[in-house]
């Protein structure tokens, strides 16, 4: 059974492992870092109250952030740093999590979920499209990775709830 909850201090090691997994890390928000360098970043994330974990049989198998926008965009939530453990990918869990997020946000009265995704991350783009999201534009030179020192483009994708 899949459960969703706000991350806590005790989740730090598992979230670190999810963020630093080599095949997923290039597409997430944070450059690779040592386990020793992660605690201050994790504490900062916890303080935002936007970091969630996904559990299956009491084991954390994924994480994501739900970052609410404000003022004229208060109807919108940004989905960030969404990842499912590599060992659990390909089983439909990503779609299940996104569908849960959509239902949860709709209950909160939100009407738009958006995210950015690397234009070369074909698997994630396919997942988001399957979840009803559409590409709304391309953000050029959206971010720079420290391992390549290159800039990468992202798509802005969204779904109306």
mmCIF file with all atom_site columns, N, CA and C in Angstrom, residues 10-41:
data_model
loop_
_atom_site.group_PDB
_atom_site.id
_atom_site.type_symbol
_atom_site.label_atom_id
_atom_site.label_alt_id
_atom_site.label_comp_id
_atom_site.label_asym_id
_atom_site.label_entity_id
_atom_site.label_seq_id
_atom_site.pdbx_PDB_ins_code
_atom_site.Cartn_x
_atom_site.Cartn_y
_atom_site.Cartn_z
_atom_site.occupancy
_atom_site.B_iso_or_equiv
_atom_site.pdbx_formal_charge
_atom_site.auth_seq_id
_atom_site.auth_comp_id
_atom_site.auth_asym_id
_atom_site.auth_atom_id
_atom_site.pdbx_PDB_model_num
ATOM 1  N N  . UNK A 1 10 ? 14.062 12.162 10.356  1.00 0.00 ? 10 UNK A N  1
ATOM 2  C CA . UNK A 1 10 ? 14.511 10.773 10.276  1.00 0.00 ? 10 UNK A CA 1
ATOM 3  C C  . UNK A 1 10 ? 14.574 10.243 8.841   1.00 0.00 ? 10 UNK A C  1
ATOM 4  N N  . UNK A 1 11 ? 14.072 11.005 7.876   1.00 0.00 ? 11 UNK A N  1
ATOM 5  C CA . UNK A 1 11 ? 14.080 10.573 6.473   1.00 0.00 ? 11 UNK A CA 1
ATOM 6  C C  . UNK A 1 11 ? 15.326 11.021 5.712   1.00 0.00 ? 11 UNK A C  1
ATOM 7  N N  . UNK A 1 12 ? 16.211 11.736 6.384   1.00 0.00 ? 12 UNK A N  1
ATOM 8  C CA . UNK A 1 12 ? 17.340 12.374 5.701   1.00 0.00 ? 12 UNK A CA 1
ATOM 9  C C  . UNK A 1 12 ? 18.171 11.405 4.866   1.00 0.00 ? 12 UNK A C  1
ATOM 10 N N  . UNK A 1 13 ? 18.564 10.277 5.414   1.00 0.00 ? 13 UNK A N  1
ATOM 11 C CA . UNK A 1 13 ? 19.462 9.364  4.691   1.00 0.00 ? 13 UNK A CA 1
ATOM 12 C C  . UNK A 1 13 ? 18.812 8.807  3.424   1.00 0.00 ? 13 UNK A C  1
ATOM 13 N N  . UNK A 1 14 ? 17.539 8.458  3.513   1.00 0.00 ? 14 UNK A N  1
ATOM 14 C CA . UNK A 1 14 ? 16.850 7.893  2.347   1.00 0.00 ? 14 UNK A CA 1
ATOM 15 C C  . UNK A 1 14 ? 16.643 8.969  1.286   1.00 0.00 ? 14 UNK A C  1
ATOM 16 N N  . UNK A 1 15 ? 16.277 10.181 1.698   1.00 0.00 ? 15 UNK A N  1
ATOM 17 C CA . UNK A 1 15 ? 16.105 11.271 0.731   1.00 0.00 ? 15 UNK A CA 1
ATOM 18 C C  . UNK A 1 15 ? 17.442 11.578 0.069   1.00 0.00 ? 15 UNK A C  1
ATOM 19 N N  . UNK A 1 16 ? 18.512 11.579 0.834   1.00 0.00 ? 16 UNK A N  1
ATOM 20 C CA . UNK A 1 16 ? 19.842 11.770 0.250   1.00 0.00 ? 16 UNK A CA 1
ATOM 21 C C  . UNK A 1 16 ? 20.096 10.718 -0.836  1.00 0.00 ? 16 UNK A C  1
ATOM 22 N N  . UNK A 1 17 ? 19.842 9.459  -0.516  1.00 0.00 ? 17 UNK A N  1
ATOM 23 C CA . UNK A 1 17 ? 20.070 8.382  -1.490  1.00 0.00 ? 17 UNK A CA 1
ATOM 24 C C  . UNK A 1 17 ? 19.224 8.574  -2.744  1.00 0.00 ? 17 UNK A C  1
ATOM 25 N N  . UNK A 1 18 ? 17.985 9.002  -2.592  1.00 0.00 ? 18 UNK A N  1
ATOM 26 C CA . UNK A 1 18 ? 17.115 9.236  -3.749  1.00 0.00 ? 18 UNK A CA 1
ATOM 27 C C  . UNK A 1 18 ? 17.633 10.400 -4.594  1.00 0.00 ? 18 UNK A C  1
ATOM 28 N N  . UNK A 1 19 ? 18.031 11.483 -3.942  1.00 0.00 ? 19 UNK A N  1
ATOM 29 C CA . UNK A 1 19 ? 18.530 12.654 -4.671  1.00 0.00 ? 19 UNK A CA 1
ATOM 30 C C  . UNK A 1 19 ? 19.857 12.387 -5.375  1.00 0.00 ? 19 UNK A C  1
ATOM 31 N N  . UNK A 1 20 ? 20.688 11.564 -4.791  1.00 0.00 ? 20 UNK A N  1
ATOM 32 C CA . UNK A 1 20 ? 22.040 11.368 -5.328  1.00 0.00 ? 20 UNK A CA 1
ATOM 33 C C  . UNK A 1 20 ? 22.161 10.128 -6.219  1.00 0.00 ? 20 UNK A C  1
ATOM 34 N N  . UNK A 1 21 ? 21.085 9.414  -6.462  1.00 0.00 ? 21 UNK A N  1
ATOM 35 C CA . UNK A 1 21 ? 21.114 8.239  -7.334  1.00 0.00 ? 21 UNK A CA 1
ATOM 36 C C  . UNK A 1 21 ? 21.634 8.691  -8.703  1.00 0.00 ? 21 UNK A C  1
ATOM 37 N N  . UNK A 1 22 ? 22.705 8.065  -9.209  1.00 0.00 ? 22 UNK A N  1
ATOM 38 C CA . UNK A 1 22 ? 23.399 8.573  -10.404 1.00 0.00 ? 22 UNK A CA 1
ATOM 39 C C  . UNK A 1 22 ? 22.548 8.752  -11.660 1.00 0.00 ? 22 UNK A C  1
ATOM 40 N N  . UNK A 1 23 ? 21.573 7.895  -11.903 1.00 0.00 ? 23 UNK A N  1
ATOM 41 C CA . UNK A 1 23 ? 20.794 8.053  -13.133 1.00 0.00 ? 23 UNK A CA 1
ATOM 42 C C  . UNK A 1 23 ? 19.723 9.137  -13.009 1.00 0.00 ? 23 UNK A C  1
ATOM 43 N N  . UNK A 1 24 ? 19.319 9.452  -11.802 1.00 0.00 ? 24 UNK A N  1
ATOM 44 C CA . UNK A 1 24 ? 18.293 10.466 -11.612 1.00 0.00 ? 24 UNK A CA 1
ATOM 45 C C  . UNK A 1 24 ? 18.828 11.834 -11.252 1.00 0.00 ? 24 UNK A C  1
ATOM 46 N N  . UNK A 1 25 ? 19.958 11.884 -10.558 1.00 0.00 ? 25 UNK A N  1
ATOM 47 C CA . UNK A 1 25 ? 20.484 13.146 -10.067 1.00 0.00 ? 25 UNK A CA 1
ATOM 48 C C  . UNK A 1 25 ? 20.666 14.213 -11.142 1.00 0.00 ? 25 UNK A C  1
ATOM 49 N N  . UNK A 1 26 ? 21.121 13.881 -12.336 1.00 0.00 ? 26 UNK A N  1
ATOM 50 C CA . UNK A 1 26 ? 21.284 14.951 -13.330 1.00 0.00 ? 26 UNK A CA 1
ATOM 51 C C  . UNK A 1 26 ? 19.998 15.720 -13.614 1.00 0.00 ? 26 UNK A C  1
ATOM 52 N N  . UNK A 1 27 ? 18.855 15.126 -13.337 1.00 0.00 ? 27 UNK A N  1
ATOM 53 C CA . UNK A 1 27 ? 17.584 15.771 -13.632 1.00 0.00 ? 27 UNK A CA 1
ATOM 54 C C  . UNK A 1 27 ? 16.925 16.416 -12.418 1.00 0.00 ? 27 UNK A C  1
ATOM 55 N N  . UNK A 1 28 ? 17.559 16.316 -11.267 1.00 0.00 ? 28 UNK A N  1
ATOM 56 C CA . UNK A 1 28 ? 16.991 16.895 -10.054 1.00 0.00 ? 28 UNK A CA 1
ATOM 57 C C  . UNK A 1 28 ? 17.623 18.247 -9.769  1.00 0.00 ? 28 UNK A C  1
ATOM 58 N N  . UNK A 1 29 ? 17.181 18.890 -8.725  1.00 0.00 ? 29 UNK A N  1
ATOM 59 C CA . UNK A 1 29 ? 17.560 20.269 -8.430  1.00 0.00 ? 29 UNK A CA 1
ATOM 60 C C  . UNK A 1 29 ? 18.991 20.435 -7.952  1.00 0.00 ? 29 UNK A C  1
ATOM 61 N N  . UNK A 1 30 ? 19.526 19.426 -7.282  1.00 0.00 ? 30 UNK A N  1
ATOM 62 C CA . UNK A 1 30 ? 20.793 19.610 -6.575  1.00 0.00 ? 30 UNK A CA 1
ATOM 63 C C  . UNK A 1 30 ? 21.928 18.831 -7.218  1.00 0.00 ? 30 UNK A C  1
ATOM 64 N N  . UNK A 1 31 ? 23.074 19.487 -7.333  1.00 0.00 ? 31 UNK A N  1
ATOM 65 C CA . UNK A 1 31 ? 24.270 18.814 -7.833  1.00 0.00 ? 31 UNK A CA 1
ATOM 66 C C  . UNK A 1 31 ? 24.697 17.731 -6.846  1.00 0.00 ? 31 UNK A C  1
ATOM 67 N N  . UNK A 1 32 ? 25.464 16.752 -7.332  1.00 0.00 ? 32 UNK A N  1
ATOM 68 C CA . UNK A 1 32 ? 25.965 15.725 -6.417  1.00 0.00 ? 32 UNK A CA 1
ATOM 69 C C  . UNK A 1 32 ? 26.735 16.354 -5.257  1.00 0.00 ? 32 UNK A C  1
ATOM 70 N N  . UNK A 1 33 ? 26.547 15.767 -4.082  1.00 0.00 ? 33 UNK A N  1
ATOM 71 C CA . UNK A 1 33 ? 27.261 16.248 -2.896  1.00 0.00 ? 33 UNK A CA 1
ATOM 72 C C  . UNK A 1 33 ? 27.495 15.070 -1.972  1.00 0.00 ? 33 UNK A C  1
ATOM 73 N N  . UNK A 1 34 ? 28.398 15.263 -1.036  1.00 0.00 ? 34 UNK A N  1
ATOM 74 C CA . UNK A 1 34 ? 28.694 14.196 -0.081  1.00 0.00 ? 34 UNK A CA 1
ATOM 75 C C  . UNK A 1 34 ? 27.570 14.077 0.938   1.00 0.00 ? 34 UNK A C  1
ATOM 76 N N  . UNK A 1 35 ? 27.493 12.931 1.539   1.00 0.00 ? 35 UNK A N  1
ATOM 77 C CA . UNK A 1 35 ? 26.508 12.683 2.597   1.00 0.00 ? 35 UNK A CA 1
ATOM 78 C C  . UNK A 1 35 ? 26.709 13.700 3.736   1.00 0.00 ? 35 UNK A C  1
ATOM 79 N N  . UNK A 1 36 ? 27.953 14.084 3.991   1.00 0.00 ? 36 UNK A N  1
ATOM 80 C CA . UNK A 1 36 ? 28.259 15.033 5.060   1.00 0.00 ? 36 UNK A CA 1
ATOM 81 C C  . UNK A 1 36 ? 27.787 16.445 4.735   1.00 0.00 ? 36 UNK A C  1
ATOM 82 N N  . UNK A 1 37 ? 27.718 16.785 3.430   1.00 0.00 ? 37 UNK A N  1
ATOM 83 C CA . UNK A 1 37 ? 27.283 18.126 3.028   1.00 0.00 ? 37 UNK A CA 1
ATOM 84 C C  . UNK A 1 37 ? 25.764 18.259 2.941   1.00 0.00 ? 37 UNK A C  1
ATOM 85 N N  . UNK A 1 38 ? 25.045 17.155 3.004   1.00 0.00 ? 38 UNK A N  1
ATOM 86 C CA . UNK A 1 38 ? 23.604 17.172 2.784   1.00 0.00 ? 38 UNK A CA 1
ATOM 87 C C  . UNK A 1 38 ? 22.766 17.704 3.956   1.00 0.00 ? 38 UNK A C  1
ATOM 88 N N  . UNK A 1 39 ? 23.123 17.453 5.222   1.00 0.00 ? 39 UNK A N  1
ATOM 89 C CA . UNK A 1 39 ? 22.242 17.863 6.333   1.00 0.00 ? 39 UNK A CA 1
ATOM 90 C C  . UNK A 1 39 ? 21.782 19.327 6.315   1.00 0.00 ? 39 UNK A C  1
ATOM 91 N N  . UNK A 1 40 ? 22.644 20.318 6.062   1.00 0.00 ? 40 UNK A N  1
ATOM 92 C CA . UNK A 1 40 ? 22.131 21.702 6.054   1.00 0.00 ? 40 UNK A CA 1
ATOM 93 C C  . UNK A 1 40 ? 21.077 21.932 4.958   1.00 0.00 ? 40 UNK A C  1
ATOM 94 N N  . UNK A 1 41 ? 21.294 21.333 3.804   1.00 0.00 ? 41 UNK A N  1
ATOM 95 C CA . UNK A 1 41 ? 20.317 21.458 2.722   1.00 0.00 ? 41 UNK A CA 1
ATOM 96 C C  . UNK A 1 41 ? 19.000 20.791 3.127   1.00 0.00 ? 41 UNK A C  1
#
